[in-house]
PDB file of C-alpha atoms in Angstrom:
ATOM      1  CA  UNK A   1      43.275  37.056 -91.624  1.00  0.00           C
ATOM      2  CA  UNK A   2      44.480  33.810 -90.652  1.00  0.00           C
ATOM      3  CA  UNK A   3      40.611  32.614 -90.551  1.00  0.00           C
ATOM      4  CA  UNK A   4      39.699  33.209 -93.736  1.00  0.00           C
ATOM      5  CA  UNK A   5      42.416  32.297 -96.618  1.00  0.00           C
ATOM      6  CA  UNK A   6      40.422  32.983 -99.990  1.00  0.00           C
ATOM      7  CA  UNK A   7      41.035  37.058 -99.522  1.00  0.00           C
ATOM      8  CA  UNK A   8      41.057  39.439-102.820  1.00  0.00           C
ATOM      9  CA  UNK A   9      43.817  41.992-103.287  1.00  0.00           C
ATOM     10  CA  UNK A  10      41.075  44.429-102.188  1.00  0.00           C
ATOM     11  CA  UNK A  11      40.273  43.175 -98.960  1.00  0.00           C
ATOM     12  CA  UNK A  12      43.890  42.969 -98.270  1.00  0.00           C
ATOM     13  CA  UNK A  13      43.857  46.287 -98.410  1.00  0.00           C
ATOM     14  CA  UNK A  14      41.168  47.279 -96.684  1.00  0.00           C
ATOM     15  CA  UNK A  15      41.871  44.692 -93.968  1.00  0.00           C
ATOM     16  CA  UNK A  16      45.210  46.166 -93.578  1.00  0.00           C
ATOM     17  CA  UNK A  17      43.640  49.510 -93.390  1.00  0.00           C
ATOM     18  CA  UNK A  18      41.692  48.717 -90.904  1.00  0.00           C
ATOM     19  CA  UNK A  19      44.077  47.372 -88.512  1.00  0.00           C
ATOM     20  CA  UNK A  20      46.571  50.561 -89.352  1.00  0.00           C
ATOM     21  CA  UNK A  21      43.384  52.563 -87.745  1.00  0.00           C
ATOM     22  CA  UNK A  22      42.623  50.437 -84.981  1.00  0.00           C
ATOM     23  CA  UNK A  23      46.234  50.345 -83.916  1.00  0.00           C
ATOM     24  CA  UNK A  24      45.616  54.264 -83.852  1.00  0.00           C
ATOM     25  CA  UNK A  25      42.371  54.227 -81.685  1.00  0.00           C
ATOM     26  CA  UNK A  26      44.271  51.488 -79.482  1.00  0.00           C
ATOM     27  CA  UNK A  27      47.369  53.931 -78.949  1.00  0.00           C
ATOM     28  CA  UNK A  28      45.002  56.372 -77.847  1.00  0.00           C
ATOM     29  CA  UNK A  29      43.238  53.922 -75.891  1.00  0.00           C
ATOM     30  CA  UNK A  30      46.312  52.512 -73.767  1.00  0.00           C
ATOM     31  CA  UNK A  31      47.426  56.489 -73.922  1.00  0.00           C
ATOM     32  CA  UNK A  32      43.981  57.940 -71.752  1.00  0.00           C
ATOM     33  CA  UNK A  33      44.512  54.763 -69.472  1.00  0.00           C
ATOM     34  CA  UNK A  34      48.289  55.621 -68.925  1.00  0.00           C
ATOM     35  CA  UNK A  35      46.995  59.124 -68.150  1.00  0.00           C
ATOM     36  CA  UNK A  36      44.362  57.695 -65.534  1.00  0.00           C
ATOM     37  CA  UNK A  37      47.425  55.364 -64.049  1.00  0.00           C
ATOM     38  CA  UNK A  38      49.912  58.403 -63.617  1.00  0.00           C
ATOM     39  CA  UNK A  39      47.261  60.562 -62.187  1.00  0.00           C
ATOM     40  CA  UNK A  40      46.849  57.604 -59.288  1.00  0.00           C
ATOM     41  CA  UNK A  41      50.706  58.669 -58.582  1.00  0.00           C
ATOM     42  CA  UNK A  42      50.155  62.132 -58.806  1.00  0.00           C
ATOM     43  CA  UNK A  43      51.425  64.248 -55.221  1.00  0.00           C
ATOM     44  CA  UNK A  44      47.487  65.340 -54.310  1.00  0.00           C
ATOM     45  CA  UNK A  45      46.648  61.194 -54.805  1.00  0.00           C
ATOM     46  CA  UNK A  46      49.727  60.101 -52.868  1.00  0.00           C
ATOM     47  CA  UNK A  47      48.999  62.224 -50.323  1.00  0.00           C
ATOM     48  CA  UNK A  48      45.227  61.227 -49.884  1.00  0.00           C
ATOM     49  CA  UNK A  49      46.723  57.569 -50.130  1.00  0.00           C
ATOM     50  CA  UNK A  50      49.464  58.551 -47.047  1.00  0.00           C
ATOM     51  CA  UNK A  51      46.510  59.978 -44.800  1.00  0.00           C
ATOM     52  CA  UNK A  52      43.929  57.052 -45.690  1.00  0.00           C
ATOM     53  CA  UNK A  53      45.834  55.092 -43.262  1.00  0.00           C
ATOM     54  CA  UNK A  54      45.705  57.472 -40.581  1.00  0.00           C
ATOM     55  CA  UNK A  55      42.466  58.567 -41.997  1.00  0.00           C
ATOM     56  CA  UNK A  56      40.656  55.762 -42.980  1.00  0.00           C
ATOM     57  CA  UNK A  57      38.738  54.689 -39.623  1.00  0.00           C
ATOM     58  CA  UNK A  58      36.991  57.780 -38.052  1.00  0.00           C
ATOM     59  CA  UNK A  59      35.095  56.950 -34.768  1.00  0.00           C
ATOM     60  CA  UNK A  60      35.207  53.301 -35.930  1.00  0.00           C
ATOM     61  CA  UNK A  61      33.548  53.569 -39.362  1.00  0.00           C
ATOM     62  CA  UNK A  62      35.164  53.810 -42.464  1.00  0.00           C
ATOM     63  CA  UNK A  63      35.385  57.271 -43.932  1.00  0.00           C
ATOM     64  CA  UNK A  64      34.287  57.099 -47.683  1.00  0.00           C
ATOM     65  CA  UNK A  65      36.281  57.983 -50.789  1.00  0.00           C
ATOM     66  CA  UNK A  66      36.262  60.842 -51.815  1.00  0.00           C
ATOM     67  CA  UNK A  67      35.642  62.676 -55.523  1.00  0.00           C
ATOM     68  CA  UNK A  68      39.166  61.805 -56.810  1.00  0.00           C
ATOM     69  CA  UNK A  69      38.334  58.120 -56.238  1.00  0.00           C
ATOM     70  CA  UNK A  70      34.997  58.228 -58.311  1.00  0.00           C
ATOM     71  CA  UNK A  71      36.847  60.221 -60.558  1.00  0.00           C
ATOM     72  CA  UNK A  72      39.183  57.348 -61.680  1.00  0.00           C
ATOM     73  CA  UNK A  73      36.601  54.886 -61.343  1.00  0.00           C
ATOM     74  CA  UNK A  74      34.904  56.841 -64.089  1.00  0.00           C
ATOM     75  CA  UNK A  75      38.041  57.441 -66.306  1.00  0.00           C
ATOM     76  CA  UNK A  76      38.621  53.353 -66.202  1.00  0.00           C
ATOM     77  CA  UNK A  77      35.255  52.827 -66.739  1.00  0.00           C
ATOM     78  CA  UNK A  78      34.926  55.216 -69.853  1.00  0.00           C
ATOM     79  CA  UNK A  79      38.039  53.843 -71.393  1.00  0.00           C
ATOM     80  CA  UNK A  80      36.761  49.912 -70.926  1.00  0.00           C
ATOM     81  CA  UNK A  81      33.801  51.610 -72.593  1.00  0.00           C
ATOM     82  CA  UNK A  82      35.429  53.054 -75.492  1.00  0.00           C
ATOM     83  CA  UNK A  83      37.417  49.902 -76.011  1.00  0.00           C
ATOM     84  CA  UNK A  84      34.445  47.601 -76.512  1.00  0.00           C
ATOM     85  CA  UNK A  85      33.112  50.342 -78.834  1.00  0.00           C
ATOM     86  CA  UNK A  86      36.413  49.888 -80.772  1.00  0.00           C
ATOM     87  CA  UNK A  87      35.828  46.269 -80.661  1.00  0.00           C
ATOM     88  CA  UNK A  88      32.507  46.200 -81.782  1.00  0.00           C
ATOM     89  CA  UNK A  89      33.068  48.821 -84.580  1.00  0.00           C
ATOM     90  CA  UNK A  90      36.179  47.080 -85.729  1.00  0.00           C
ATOM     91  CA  UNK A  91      34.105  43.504 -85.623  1.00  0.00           C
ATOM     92  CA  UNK A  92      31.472  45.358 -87.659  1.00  0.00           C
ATOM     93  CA  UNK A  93      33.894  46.715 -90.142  1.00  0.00           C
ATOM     94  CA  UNK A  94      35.637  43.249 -90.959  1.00  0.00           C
ATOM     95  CA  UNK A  95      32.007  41.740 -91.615  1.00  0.00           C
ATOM     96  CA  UNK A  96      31.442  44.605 -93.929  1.00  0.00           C
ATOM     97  CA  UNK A  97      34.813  43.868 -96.098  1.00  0.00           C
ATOM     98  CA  UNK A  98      34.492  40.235 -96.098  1.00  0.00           C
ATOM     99  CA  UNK A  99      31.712  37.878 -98.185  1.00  0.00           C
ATOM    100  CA  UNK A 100      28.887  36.198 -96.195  1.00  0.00           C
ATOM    101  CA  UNK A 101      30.911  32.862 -96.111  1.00  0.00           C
ATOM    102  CA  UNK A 102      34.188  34.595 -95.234  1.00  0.00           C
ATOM    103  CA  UNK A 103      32.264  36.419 -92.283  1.00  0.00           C
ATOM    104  CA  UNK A 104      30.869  33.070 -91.218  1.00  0.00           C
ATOM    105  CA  UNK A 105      34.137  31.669 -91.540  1.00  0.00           C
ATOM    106  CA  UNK A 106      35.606  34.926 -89.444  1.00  0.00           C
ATOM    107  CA  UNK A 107      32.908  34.858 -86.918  1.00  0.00           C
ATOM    108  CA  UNK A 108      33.239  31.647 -86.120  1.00  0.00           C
ATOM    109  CA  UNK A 109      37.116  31.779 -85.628  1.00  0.00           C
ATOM    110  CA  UNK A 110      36.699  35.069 -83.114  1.00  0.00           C
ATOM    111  CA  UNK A 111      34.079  32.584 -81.051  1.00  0.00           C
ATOM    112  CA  UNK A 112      36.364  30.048 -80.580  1.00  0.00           C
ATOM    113  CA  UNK A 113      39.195  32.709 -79.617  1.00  0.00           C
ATOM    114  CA  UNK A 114      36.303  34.014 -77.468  1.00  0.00           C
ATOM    115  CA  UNK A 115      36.125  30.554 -75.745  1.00  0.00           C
ATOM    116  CA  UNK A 116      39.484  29.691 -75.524  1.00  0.00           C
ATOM    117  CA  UNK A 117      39.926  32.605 -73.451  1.00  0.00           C
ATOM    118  CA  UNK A 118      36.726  32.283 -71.133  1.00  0.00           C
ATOM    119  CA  UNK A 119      38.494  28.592 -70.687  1.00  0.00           C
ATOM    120  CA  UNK A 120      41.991  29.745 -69.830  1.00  0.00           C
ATOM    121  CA  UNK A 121      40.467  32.416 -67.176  1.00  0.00           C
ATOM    122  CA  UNK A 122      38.119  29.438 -65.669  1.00  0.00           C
ATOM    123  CA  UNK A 123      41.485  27.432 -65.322  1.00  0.00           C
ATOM    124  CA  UNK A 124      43.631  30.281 -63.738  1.00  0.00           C
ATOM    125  CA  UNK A 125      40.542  30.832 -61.601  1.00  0.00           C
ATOM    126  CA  UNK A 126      40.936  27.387 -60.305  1.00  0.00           C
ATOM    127  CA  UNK A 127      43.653  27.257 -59.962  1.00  0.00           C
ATOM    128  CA  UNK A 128      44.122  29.960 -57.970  1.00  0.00           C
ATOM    129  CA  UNK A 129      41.468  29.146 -55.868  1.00  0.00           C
ATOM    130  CA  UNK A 130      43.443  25.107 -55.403  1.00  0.00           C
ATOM    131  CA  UNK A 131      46.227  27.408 -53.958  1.00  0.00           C
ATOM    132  CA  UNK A 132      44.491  29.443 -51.483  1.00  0.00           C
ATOM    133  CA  UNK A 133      42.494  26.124 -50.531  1.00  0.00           C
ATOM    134  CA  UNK A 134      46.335  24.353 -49.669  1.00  0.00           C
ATOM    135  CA  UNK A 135      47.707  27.252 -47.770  1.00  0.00           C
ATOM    136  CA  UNK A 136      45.035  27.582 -45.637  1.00  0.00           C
TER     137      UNK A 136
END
């Protein structure tokens, strides 16, 4: 909202709207991938995680994960899914409230957020990568 100042009473309300239901589909977001997070502590997980130690080289060659593994690596991966849908959908659904200049005007602020963070993760990448490069 901060992007685009010349909003009508309407769109204030649908704007604000729209953010009460996102927050909703976010809650329920974070809540599967708190589910998938516990579940990595649950006893059955723990105790595959205590006997991958003693486990994990058989005959020299590492044993391979089993279903429980894949099955969190699909849980993640459907809630990362989901959440770009939400993205997407919620991008789509701010276009469709605002006017053609106040979308351009919107679009072009979420691009520059867009870049700002792409530059922030290239600079924490570097500089990561400085520190490994002095310690060794």
């Amino acid at each position: 909202m901060n992007s685009v100042q010349d909003l009508t009473e309407n769109q204030v309300e649908r704007l604000n709207r729209l953010r009460t239901e996102t927050r909703l589909e976010e809650k329920s977001l974070m809540d599967k991938l708190a589910k998938i997070q516990e579940s990595v502590a649950a006893p059955p997980l723990m105790g595959l995680a205590q006997q991958l130690g003693i486990e994990l080289l058989r005959d020299g060659e590492i044993i391979e994960m089993d279903e429980n593994i894949e099955t969190l690596r699909s849980g993640i991966e459907n809630v990362v899914t989901d959440a770009d849908r939400l993205r997407t959908r919620t991008a789509d659904s701010v276009v469709g409230i605002l006017s053609p200049l106040q979308s351009l005007r919107f679009l072009a602020a979420a691009a520059q957020l867009q870049l700002k963070i792409r530059m922030t993760g290239l600079q924490r990448e570097a500089e990561m990568s400085h520190q490994v490069d002095t310690s060794n």
